[in-house]
Amino acid sequence: MHPFNSARWPRFLQVSRMVLGVSMMLAIFQLPAYAQGKERPVNSTFYRTIQVDGLSIFYREAGPKDAPTFLLLHGLPSSSRMFEPLFTQLSDQYHLIAPDYPGFGHSDWPDPKKFAYTFDHIAETMNHFTEALGLRRYALYMQDYGGPVGFRMALAHPDRIEALIVQNAVAHNEGLGAIWKTRRAFWADRSANESALRANLLSLATTRTRHVGSDPNVECYAPDLWTDEFAFLSQPGQADIQSDLFYDYRTNVESYPKWQAWMRERHPRLLVIWGKYDPSFDLSEPEAYRRDVPNAEVHVLDAGHFALDTKADEIAALVGQFMRTQK
């Protein structure tokens, strides 16, 4: 071992300082844009609110604003949170916008005595939301309640619709499964069937079943999916909000023929993605869409009602391929 040479120490310090300085300069140039005071990279998700019709509407946004836009419409009792897996995988190529409806998620929950919780009203609010953001053309991704909201939006402004992506959302009466017997009774006589409807629609057991359905691969589902949603449904006022909105669901069934006629007339670019273990919607529904739009692309997956729970990778790939090949 060589003895320590104190004469070399000052030079060593100078070289070390020089190396450190160069390293720091390189690190600064390599810092992400957001660390240098600029907006974060385009594939980051932003969580925003905007005033629409006197309400604070929460939405998630990601991706370059000059890219093709997706408007993602969530189901019951979910929120824009359900689309987080797609944001992770598609925001490098597409501009993604996912709002929470009034009464859902982080948007305002106005009192049902002061706000009409109907699908007509929510679709109107969502149309005003797109106008407030300056969205002139977009592909609609519709899941569950997103179907009746999205079809109303499409019929009101067909020129805005680039394509339709339907994921476990019904537009045909035959698509409503056996579980809808209790729900149809509620529509026929609300006062006599209100308590049964709430037990059927809003309980923890039903909230879990909405996700898992008949899927034998139960271990693939995170329990947080339904416990978080049940906690949301248990908040003060939620039972009244959801009962009002579900009572209005009967207007969707009445509107199905109009939506079918629109699809047969317009032949929109249509991708249907279906989780076959859905306990609420019949497996005949995907092919019913193909009868209306013969060139529709249909994929049935080994997934539940919320297919993104377990098949996000596959769905992202299908959506990306569809958008590329349908240009």
XYZ file of C-alpha atoms in Angstrom, residues 52 55-60 71-83 97-110 115-119 121-127 129 140-151 153 169 232 238 241-242 245 306:
67
model
C -70.312 24.062 -15.808
C -71.472 23.164 -10.823
C -67.867 22.205 -10.162
C -67.150 19.332 -12.546
C -64.036 17.273 -11.829
C -62.118 15.639 -14.671
C -58.902 13.818 -15.443
C -64.063 11.442 -23.978
C -64.433 8.635 -21.445
C -67.820 8.285 -19.710
C -67.978 6.168 -16.559
C -70.613 3.867 -15.083
C -72.372 3.258 -11.762
C -71.235 3.658 -9.027
C -67.807 4.452 -10.385
C -66.190 7.674 -11.509
C -63.456 8.807 -13.879
C -61.099 6.849 -11.627
C -62.077 3.648 -13.462
C -60.173 4.872 -16.536
C -60.590 13.473 -20.929
C -62.642 11.677 -18.254
C -65.194 13.693 -16.229
C -67.184 12.769 -13.127
C -70.931 13.302 -13.577
C -72.814 15.551 -11.167
C -73.500 13.429 -8.075
C -70.455 11.206 -8.685
C -66.793 11.148 -7.713
C -65.251 14.549 -7.058
C -67.827 16.624 -8.943
C -70.500 18.538 -7.025
C -73.353 16.546 -5.529
C -76.290 18.967 -5.677
C -81.087 19.288 -9.289
C -82.913 16.836 -11.555
C -80.903 13.618 -11.628
C -81.985 12.424 -15.053
C -79.944 11.122 -17.964
C -79.877 16.480 -17.595
C -76.519 14.763 -17.110
C -76.014 14.478 -20.889
C -76.799 18.176 -21.197
C -74.234 18.985 -18.496
C -71.638 16.798 -20.204
C -72.292 18.499 -23.556
C -68.605 20.420 -20.261
C -66.693 8.445 -27.097
C -65.754 5.594 -24.737
C -68.991 4.582 -22.982
C -69.234 2.139 -20.080
C -72.553 1.286 -18.328
C -74.194 4.674 -17.513
C -71.804 6.139 -20.065
C -73.994 4.520 -22.734
C -77.211 6.458 -22.066
C -75.236 9.647 -21.413
C -73.087 9.191 -24.519
C -75.875 8.238 -26.926
C -74.686 13.423 -26.559
C -73.265 -0.540 -22.060
C -69.042 6.308 -1.825
C -76.074 9.251 -2.216
C -79.262 10.662 -5.788
C -78.777 7.153 -7.144
C -81.181 8.566 -11.410
C -65.883 -3.349 -15.394
